[in-house]
Short mmCIF file of C-alpha atoms in Angstrom, two decimals:
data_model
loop_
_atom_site.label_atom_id
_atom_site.label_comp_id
_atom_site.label_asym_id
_atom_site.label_seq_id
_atom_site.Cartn_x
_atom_site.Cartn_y
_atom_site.Cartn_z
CA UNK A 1 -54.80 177.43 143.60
CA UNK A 2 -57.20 177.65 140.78
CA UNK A 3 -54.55 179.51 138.37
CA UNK A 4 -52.29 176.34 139.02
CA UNK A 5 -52.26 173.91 136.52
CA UNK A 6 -52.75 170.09 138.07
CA UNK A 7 -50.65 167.65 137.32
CA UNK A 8 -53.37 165.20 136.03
CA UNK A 9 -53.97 168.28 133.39
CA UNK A 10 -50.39 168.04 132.22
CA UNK A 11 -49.40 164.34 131.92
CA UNK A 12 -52.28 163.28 128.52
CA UNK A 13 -50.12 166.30 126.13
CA UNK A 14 -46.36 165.04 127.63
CA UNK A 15 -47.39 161.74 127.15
CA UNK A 16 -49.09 162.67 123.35
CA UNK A 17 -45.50 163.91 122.89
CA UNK A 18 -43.92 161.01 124.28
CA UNK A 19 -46.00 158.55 122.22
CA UNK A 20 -45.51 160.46 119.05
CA UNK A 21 -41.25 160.59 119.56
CA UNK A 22 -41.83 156.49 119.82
CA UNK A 23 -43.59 156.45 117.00
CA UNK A 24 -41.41 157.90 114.48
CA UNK A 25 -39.08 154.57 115.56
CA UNK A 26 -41.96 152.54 114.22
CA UNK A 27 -43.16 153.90 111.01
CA UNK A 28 -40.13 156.03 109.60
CA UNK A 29 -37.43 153.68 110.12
CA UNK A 30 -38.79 150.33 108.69
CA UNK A 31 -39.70 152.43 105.30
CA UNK A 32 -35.87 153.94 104.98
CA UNK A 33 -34.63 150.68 105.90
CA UNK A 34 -36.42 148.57 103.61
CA UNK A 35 -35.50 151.02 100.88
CA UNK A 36 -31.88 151.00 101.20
CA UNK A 37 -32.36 147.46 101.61
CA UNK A 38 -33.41 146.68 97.84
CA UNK A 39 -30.95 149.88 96.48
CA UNK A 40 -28.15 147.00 98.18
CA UNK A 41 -30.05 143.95 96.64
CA UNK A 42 -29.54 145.47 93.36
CA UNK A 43 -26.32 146.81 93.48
CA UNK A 44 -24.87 143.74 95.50
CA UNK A 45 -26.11 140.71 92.96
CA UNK A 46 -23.70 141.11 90.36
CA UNK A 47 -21.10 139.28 92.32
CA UNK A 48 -22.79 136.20 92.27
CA UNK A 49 -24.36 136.92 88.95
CA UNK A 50 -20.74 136.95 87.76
CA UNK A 51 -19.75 133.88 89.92
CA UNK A 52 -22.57 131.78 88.79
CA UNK A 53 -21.00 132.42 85.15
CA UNK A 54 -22.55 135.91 83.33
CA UNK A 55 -19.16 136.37 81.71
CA UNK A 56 -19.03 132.89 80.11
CA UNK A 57 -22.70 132.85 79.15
CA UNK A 58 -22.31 136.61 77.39
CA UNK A 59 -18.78 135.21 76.02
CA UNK A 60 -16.84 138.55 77.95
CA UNK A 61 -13.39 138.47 79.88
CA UNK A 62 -12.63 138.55 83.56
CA UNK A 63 -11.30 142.08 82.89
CA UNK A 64 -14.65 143.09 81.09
CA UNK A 65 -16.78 141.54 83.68
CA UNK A 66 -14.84 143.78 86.43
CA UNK A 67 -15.40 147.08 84.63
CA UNK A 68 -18.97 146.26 84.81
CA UNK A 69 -19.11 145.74 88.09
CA UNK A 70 -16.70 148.57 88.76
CA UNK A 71 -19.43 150.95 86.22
CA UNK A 72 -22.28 151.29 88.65
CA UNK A 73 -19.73 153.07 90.88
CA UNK A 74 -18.80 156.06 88.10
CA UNK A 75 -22.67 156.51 87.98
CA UNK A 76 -23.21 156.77 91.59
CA UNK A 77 -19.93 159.03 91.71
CA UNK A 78 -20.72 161.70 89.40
CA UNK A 79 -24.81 162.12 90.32
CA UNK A 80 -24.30 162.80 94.18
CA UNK A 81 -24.10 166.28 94.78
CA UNK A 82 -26.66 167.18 92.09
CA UNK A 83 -29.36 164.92 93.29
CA UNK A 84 -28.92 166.29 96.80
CA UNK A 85 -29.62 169.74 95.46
CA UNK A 86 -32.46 168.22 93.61
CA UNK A 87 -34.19 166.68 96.83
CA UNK A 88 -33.60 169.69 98.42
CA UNK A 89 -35.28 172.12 95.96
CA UNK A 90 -38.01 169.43 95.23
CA UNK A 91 -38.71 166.89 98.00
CA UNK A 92 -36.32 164.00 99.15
CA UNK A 93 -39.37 161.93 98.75
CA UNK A 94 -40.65 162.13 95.28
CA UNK A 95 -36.62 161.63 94.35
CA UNK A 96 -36.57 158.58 96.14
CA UNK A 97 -39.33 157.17 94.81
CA UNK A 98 -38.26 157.79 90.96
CA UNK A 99 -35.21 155.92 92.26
CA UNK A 100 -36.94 153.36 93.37
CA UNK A 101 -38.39 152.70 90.29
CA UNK A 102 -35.57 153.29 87.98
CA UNK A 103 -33.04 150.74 89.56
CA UNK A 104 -35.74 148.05 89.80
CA UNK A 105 -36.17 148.31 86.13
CA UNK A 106 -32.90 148.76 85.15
CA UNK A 107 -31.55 145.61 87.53
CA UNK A 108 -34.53 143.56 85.89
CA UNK A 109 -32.89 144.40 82.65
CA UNK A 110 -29.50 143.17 83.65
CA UNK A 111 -31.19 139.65 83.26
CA UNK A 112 -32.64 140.56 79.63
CA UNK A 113 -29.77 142.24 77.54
CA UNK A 114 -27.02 139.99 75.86
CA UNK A 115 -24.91 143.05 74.28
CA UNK A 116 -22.08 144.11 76.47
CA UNK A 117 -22.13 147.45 76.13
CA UNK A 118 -25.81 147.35 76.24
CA UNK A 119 -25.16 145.87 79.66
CA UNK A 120 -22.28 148.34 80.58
CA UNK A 121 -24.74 151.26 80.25
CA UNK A 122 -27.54 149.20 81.86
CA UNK A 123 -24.56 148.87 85.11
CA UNK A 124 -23.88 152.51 85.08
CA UNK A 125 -27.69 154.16 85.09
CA UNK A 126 -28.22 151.64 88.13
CA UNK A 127 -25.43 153.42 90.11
CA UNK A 128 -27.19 157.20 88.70
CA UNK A 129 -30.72 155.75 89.61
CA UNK A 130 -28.89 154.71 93.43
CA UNK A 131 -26.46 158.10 93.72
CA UNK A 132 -29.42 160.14 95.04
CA UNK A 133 -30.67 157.50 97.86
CA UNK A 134 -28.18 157.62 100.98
CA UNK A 135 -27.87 161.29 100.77
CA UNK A 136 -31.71 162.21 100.31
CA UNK A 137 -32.44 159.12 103.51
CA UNK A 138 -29.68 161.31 105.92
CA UNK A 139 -31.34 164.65 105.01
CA UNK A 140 -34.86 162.87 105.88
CA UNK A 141 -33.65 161.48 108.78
CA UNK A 142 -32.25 165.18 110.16
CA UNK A 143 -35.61 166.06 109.66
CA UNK A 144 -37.43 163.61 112.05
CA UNK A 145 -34.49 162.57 114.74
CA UNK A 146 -32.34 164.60 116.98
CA UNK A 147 -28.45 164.24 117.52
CA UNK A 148 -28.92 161.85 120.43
CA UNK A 149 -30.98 159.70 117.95
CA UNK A 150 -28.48 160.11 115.20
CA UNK A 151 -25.83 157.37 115.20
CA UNK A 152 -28.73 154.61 115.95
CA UNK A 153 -30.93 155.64 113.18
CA UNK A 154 -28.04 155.67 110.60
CA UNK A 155 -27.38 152.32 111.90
CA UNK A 156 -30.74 151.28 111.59
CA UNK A 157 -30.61 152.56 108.03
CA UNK A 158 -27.08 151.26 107.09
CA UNK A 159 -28.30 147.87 108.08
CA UNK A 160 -29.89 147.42 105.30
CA UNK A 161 -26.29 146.67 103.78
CA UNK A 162 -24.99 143.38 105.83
CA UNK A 163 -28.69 141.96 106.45
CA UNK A 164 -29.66 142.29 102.75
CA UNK A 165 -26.74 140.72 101.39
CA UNK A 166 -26.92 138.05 104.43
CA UNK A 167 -30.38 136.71 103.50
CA UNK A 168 -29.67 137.43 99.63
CA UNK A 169 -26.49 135.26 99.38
CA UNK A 170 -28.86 132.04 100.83
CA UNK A 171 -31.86 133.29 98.42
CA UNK A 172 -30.11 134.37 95.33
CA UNK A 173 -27.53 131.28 95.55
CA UNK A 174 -30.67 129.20 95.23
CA UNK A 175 -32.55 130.99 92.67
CA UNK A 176 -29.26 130.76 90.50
CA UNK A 177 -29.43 127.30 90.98
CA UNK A 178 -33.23 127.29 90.22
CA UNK A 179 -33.98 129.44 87.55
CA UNK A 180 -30.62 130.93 86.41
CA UNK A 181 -28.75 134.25 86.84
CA UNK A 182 -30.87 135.69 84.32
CA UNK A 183 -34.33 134.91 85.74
CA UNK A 184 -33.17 135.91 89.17
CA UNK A 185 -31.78 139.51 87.93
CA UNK A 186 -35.00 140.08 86.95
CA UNK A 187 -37.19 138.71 89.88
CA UNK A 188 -35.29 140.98 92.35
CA UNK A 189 -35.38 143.70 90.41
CA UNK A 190 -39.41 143.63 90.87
CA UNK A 191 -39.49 144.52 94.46
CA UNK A 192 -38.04 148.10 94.37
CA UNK A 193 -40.61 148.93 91.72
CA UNK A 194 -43.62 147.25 93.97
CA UNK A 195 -42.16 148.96 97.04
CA UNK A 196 -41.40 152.52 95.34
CA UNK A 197 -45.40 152.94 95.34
CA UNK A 198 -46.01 151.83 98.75
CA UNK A 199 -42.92 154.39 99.69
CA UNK A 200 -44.66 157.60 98.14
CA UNK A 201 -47.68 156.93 99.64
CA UNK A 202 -46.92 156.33 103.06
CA UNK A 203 -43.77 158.70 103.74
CA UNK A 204 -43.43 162.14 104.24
CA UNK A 205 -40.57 164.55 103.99
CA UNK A 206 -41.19 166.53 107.94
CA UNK A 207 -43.03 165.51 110.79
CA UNK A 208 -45.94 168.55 110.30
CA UNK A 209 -46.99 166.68 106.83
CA UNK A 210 -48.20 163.86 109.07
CA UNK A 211 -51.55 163.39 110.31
CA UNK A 212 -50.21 160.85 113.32
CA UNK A 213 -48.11 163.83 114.88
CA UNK A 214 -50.22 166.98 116.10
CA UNK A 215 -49.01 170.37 116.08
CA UNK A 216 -47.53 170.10 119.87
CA UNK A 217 -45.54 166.88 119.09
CA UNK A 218 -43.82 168.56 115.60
CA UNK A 219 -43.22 172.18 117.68
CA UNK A 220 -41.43 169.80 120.49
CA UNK A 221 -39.56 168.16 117.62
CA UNK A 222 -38.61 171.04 115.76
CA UNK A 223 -37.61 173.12 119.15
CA UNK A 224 -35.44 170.71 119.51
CA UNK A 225 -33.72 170.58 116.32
CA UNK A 226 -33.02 173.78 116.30
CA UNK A 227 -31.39 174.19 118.99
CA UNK A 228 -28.88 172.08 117.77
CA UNK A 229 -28.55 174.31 114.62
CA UNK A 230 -27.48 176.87 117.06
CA UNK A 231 -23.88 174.95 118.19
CA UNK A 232 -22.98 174.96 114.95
CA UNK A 233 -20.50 177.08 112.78
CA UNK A 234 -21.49 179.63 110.43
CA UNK A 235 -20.85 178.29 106.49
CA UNK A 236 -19.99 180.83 103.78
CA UNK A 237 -21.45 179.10 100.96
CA UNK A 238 -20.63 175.68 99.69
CA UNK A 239 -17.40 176.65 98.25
CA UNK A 240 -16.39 176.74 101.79
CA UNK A 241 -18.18 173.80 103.39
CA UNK A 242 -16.25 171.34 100.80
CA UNK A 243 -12.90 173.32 101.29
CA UNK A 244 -13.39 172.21 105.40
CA UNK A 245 -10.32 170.41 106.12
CA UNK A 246 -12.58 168.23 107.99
CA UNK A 247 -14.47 167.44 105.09
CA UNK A 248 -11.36 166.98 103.11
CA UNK A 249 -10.10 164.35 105.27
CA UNK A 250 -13.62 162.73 105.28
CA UNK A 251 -14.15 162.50 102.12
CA UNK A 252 -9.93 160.67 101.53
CA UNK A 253 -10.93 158.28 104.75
CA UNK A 254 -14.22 157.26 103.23
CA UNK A 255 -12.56 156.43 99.38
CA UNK A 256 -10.21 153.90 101.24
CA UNK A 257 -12.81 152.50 103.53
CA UNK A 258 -15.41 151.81 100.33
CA UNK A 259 -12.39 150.76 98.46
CA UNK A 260 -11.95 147.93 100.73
CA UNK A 261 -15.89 147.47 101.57
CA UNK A 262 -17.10 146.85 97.82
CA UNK A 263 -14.37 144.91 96.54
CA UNK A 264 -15.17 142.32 99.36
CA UNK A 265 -18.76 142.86 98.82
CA UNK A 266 -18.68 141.77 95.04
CA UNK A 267 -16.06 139.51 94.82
CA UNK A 268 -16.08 137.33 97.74
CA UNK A 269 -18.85 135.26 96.35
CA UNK A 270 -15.96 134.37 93.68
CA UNK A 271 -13.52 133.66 96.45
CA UNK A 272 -15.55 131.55 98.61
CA UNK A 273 -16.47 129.70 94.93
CA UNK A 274 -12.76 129.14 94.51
CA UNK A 275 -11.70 128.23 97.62
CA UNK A 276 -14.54 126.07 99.07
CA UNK A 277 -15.03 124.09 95.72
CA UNK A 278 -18.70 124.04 96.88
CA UNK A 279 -21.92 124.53 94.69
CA UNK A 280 -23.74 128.13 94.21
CA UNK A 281 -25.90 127.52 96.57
CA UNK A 282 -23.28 126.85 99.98
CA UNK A 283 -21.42 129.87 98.53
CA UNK A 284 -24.63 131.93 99.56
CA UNK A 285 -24.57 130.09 102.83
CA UNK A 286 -20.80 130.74 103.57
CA UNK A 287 -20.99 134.80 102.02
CA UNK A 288 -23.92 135.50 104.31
CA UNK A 289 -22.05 134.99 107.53
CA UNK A 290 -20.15 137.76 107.66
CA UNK A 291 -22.83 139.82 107.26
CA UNK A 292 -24.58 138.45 110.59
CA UNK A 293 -21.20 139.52 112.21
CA UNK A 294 -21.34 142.82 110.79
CA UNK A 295 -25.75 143.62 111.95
CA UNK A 296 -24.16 142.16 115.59
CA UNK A 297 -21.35 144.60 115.45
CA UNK A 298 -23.04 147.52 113.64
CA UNK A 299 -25.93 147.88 116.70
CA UNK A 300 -23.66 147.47 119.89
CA UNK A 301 -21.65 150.13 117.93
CA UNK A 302 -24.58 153.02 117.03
CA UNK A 303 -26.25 152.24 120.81
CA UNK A 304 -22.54 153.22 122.57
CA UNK A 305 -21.73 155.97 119.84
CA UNK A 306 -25.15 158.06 120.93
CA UNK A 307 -24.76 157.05 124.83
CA UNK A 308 -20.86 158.79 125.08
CA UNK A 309 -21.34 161.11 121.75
CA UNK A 310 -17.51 160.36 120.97
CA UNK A 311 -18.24 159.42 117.09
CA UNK A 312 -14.35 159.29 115.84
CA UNK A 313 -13.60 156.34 118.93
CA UNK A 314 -15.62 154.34 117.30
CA UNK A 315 -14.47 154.69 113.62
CA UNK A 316 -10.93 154.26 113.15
CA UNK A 317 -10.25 150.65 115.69
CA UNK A 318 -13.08 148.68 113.60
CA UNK A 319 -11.57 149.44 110.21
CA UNK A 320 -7.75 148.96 111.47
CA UNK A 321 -9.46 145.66 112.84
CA UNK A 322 -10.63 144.44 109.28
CA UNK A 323 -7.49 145.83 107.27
CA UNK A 324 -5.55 143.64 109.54
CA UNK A 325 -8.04 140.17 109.36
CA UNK A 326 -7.80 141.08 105.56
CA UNK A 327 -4.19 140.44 105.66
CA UNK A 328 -4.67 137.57 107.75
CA UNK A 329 -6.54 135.97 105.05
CA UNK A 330 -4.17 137.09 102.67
CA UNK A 331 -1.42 135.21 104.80
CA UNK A 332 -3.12 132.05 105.04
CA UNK A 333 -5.42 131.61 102.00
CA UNK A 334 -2.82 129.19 100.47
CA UNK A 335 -2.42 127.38 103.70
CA UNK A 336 -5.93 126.78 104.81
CA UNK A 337 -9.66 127.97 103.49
CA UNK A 338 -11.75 127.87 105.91
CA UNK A 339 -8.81 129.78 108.57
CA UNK A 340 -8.94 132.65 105.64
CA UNK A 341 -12.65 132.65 105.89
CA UNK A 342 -12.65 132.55 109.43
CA UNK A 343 -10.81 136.07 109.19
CA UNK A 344 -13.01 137.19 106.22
CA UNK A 345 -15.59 136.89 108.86
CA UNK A 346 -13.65 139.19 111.63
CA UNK A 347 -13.29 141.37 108.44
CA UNK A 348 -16.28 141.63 107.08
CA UNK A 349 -18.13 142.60 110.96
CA UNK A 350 -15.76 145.25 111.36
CA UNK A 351 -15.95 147.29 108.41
CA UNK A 352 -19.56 147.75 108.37
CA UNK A 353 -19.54 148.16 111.90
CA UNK A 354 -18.58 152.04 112.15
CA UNK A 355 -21.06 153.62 109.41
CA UNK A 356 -23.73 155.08 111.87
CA UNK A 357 -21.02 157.10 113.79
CA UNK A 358 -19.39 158.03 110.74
CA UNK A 359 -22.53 159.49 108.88
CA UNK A 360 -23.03 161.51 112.46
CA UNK A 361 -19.80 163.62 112.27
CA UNK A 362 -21.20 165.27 108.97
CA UNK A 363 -24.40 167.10 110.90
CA UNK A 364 -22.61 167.41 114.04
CA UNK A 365 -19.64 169.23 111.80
CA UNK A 366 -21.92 171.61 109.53
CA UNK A 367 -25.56 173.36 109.69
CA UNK A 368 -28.11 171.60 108.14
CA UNK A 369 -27.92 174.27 105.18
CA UNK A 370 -25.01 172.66 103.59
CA UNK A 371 -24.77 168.90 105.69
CA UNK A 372 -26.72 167.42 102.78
CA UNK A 373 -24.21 167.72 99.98
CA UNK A 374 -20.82 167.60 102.56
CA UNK A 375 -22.97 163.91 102.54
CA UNK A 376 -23.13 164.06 99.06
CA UNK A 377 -19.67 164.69 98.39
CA UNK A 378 -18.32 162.21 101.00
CA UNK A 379 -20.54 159.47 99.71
CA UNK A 380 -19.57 160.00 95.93
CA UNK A 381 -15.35 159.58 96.99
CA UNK A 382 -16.86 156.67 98.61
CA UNK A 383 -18.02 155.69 95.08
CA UNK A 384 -14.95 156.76 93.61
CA UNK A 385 -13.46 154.31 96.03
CA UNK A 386 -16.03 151.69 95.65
CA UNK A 387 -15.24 152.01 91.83
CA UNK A 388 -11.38 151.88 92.50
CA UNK A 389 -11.64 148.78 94.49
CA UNK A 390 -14.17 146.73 92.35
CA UNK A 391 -11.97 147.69 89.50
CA UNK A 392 -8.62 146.30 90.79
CA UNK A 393 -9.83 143.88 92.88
CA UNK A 394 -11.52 141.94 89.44
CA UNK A 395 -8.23 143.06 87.37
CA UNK A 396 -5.88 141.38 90.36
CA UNK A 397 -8.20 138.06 90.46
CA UNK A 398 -7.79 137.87 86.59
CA UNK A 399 -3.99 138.63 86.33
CA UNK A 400 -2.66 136.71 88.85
CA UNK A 401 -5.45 134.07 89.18
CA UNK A 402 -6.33 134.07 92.69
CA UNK A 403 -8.00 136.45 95.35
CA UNK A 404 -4.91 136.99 97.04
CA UNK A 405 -3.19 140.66 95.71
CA UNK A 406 -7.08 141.61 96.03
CA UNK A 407 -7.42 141.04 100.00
CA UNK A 408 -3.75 142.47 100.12
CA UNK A 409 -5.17 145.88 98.42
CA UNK A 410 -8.11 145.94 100.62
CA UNK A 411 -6.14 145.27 103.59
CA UNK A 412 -4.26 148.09 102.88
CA UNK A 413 -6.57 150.51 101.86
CA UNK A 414 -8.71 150.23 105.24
CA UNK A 415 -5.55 150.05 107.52
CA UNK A 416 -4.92 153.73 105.50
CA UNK A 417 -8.43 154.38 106.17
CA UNK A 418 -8.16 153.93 110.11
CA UNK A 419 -5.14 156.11 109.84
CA UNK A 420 -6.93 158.78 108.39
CA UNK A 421 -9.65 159.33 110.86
CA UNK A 422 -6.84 159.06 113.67
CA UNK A 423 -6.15 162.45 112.28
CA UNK A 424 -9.49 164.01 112.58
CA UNK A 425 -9.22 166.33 115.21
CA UNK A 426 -11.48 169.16 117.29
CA UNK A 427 -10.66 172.25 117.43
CA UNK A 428 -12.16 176.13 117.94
CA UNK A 429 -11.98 176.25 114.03
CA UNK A 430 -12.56 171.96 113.06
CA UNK A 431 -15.71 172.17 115.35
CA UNK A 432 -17.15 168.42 115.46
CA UNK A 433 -19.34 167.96 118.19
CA UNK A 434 -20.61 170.00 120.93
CA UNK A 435 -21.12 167.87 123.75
CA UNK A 436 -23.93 168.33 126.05
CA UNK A 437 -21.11 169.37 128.91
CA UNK A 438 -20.11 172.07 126.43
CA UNK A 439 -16.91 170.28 125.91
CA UNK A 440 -15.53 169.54 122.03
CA UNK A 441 -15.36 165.90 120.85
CA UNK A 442 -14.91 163.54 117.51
#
């Protein structure tokens, strides 16, 4: 009896471990959230920076005005893949918090220069400064949360897209209004430089650099991660981790799927503009409620994704949703506003709603060796595609003089973008997911 251990003797280190799992909910999440928040305040504010008249005040065309806003997209393209292999020879940390402080200062200037291509080099070190942050958050987060965790804590990170833009189209439609586009370029570019200080400080790149988690909490943690490193296939090299077919396909779905994302990101402040015939400030009012679909839609979607582990079921029937309330709005913009921004709305939930599945197939696909730049690589064809679809989008509005070829692009491009993941398969050499039954799923 004596060499037994009694319960009462057990319970204080489970629940230690418990306690310390909870915490990492409470103090890692709210710092990669809020970061990713002002990288999207930054990149997003040029579309109403441009509706509330940049071009006419720095006497440059509609077609000039959409290569700038099409620019920050080439620099978050071509900086990816080397900034992932920066944060992981350095630390994912430090990276993030030069970034932090580069973009602020850099979207501050936005507000200050008055040369164009001043201003088109200002656009494209913004999308450099930004190119190293979703990559370098995903390889942080495989470091503190497990694959059960994974979909919700991408969605808890990718949130900071919608619910950033939803409560900057009501602040930043006022401030316009207030102070001017150039005054408010340069208040919210502040923030990230306050906020990169307060990042380095408090985060950490693993658990054991913590002093809140003790050594039994980060072994439990680590045990457990792992493990999972164990289901996985064995990579030769890089070389062969891009040449996945898997990968391949990701990297083609995700250039459609930003293609159709950013262009209605950045330009449907214009639209609404247009169509409503409404001040600045009720544009902000009518942009943010999509985005208040899309946090709804983007939560229910991460909770089911980790509860059934089937990642590709949740994907492809959101974004075949929005390419087709994208057409609808195409249909019926000439008929009827607010029944085109009624399927903006439908739109705009669904195509955010999928991203913390999606960025789960990439760690469930490849060891955690090579996962970071796959990420890398995926996310700069989503620039590419971000680029593509800024780019037309703002040549379409200014050629034909409405938003209408634009939404029928970006309809297209995510109904090709469903299609695409509808071809991602399992198989004994396309490994996905290993569920906990042993059985293979997307």
């Amino acid at each position: 009896m004596n060499g037994i251990p009694k319960i009462e003797d057990l319970r204080p280190s489970h629940l230690g471990v418990a306690a310390a799992m909870r915490k990492r909910w409470v103090v890692i999440l709210p710092l990669v959230f809020i970061t990713y928040s002002l990288a999207y305040l930054d990149r997003a504010n040029y579309g109403f920076g441009a509706a509330a008249g940049l071009a006419k005040t720095l006497h440059i065309t509609n077609s000039q005005s959409a290569l700038l806003g099409a620019l920050f997209f080439l620099g978050y393209f071509l900086f990816q893949i080397p900034g992932v292999a920066l944060a992981r020879r350095t630390s994912a940390r430090y990276l993030i918090f030069a970034a932090l402080v580069s973009w602020g200062i850099l979207a501050s200037l936005t507000g200050v220069i008055r040369t164009y291509w001043l201003l088109a080099l200002d656009r494209f070190l913004i999308g450099v400064a930004e190119s190293f942050i979703l990559p370098a958050m995903l390889i942080l987060l495989t470091n503190w949360f497990t694959r059960a965790e994974r979909s919700r804590t991408n969605t808890l990170l990718m949130l900071g897209n919608p619910l950033t833009v939803l409560w900057m189209s009501v602040a930043t439609g006022y401030l316009i209004r207030a102070v001017g586009w150039q005054v408010t370029f340069i208040l919210e570019g502040i923030p990230s430089v306050i906020w990169g200080f307060i990042w380095v400080i408090v985060m950490r790149d693993h658990p054991h650099e913590t002093r809140w988690m003790d050594a039994t909490s980060c072994k439990h943690l680590g045990d457990q991660l792992e493990r999972e490193q164990w289901t996985l296939p064995k990579v030769n090299g890089m070389g062969h981790a891009f040449r996945h077919p898997s990968v391949v396909l990701l990297s083609v779905h995700y250039f459609f799927w930003s293609m159709g994302v950013y262009g209605f990101v950045l330009w449907l402040p214009t639209v609404i503009q247009a169509g409503a015939a409404r001040g600045i400030a009720i544009t902000g009012l009518l942009s943010a409620v999509p985005y208040l679909a899309a946090i709804l839609l983007m939560l229910a979607v991460g909770y089911f994704s980790d509860r059934s582990f089937r990642r590709k079921r949740f994907v492809w029937p959101f974004l075949m949703l929005a390419g087709v309330a994208l057409f609808g709005s195409y249909v019926t913009a000439l008929h009827s506003f607010w029944w085109a921004y009624g399927f903006m709305i439908l739109a705009g939930g669904a195509m955010f709603a999928p991203y913390g599945p999606f960025f789960a197939i990439i760690p469930e696909l490849l060891p955690k060796s090579v996962a970071g730049e796959v990420t890398a690589l995926v996310n700069s064809w989503g620039a590419a595609g971000g680029f593509a679809g800024t780019l037309l989008v703002g040549l379409l509005q200014a050629r034909t003089g409405d938003s209408r070829a634009g939404f029928l692009l970006m309809s297209a491009s995510l109904i090709v973008a469903g299609a695409l993941m509808l071809c991602l398969r399992g198989s004994s050499n396309n490994t996905l997911t290993t569920l906990p039954d042993g059985s293979r799923g997307a």
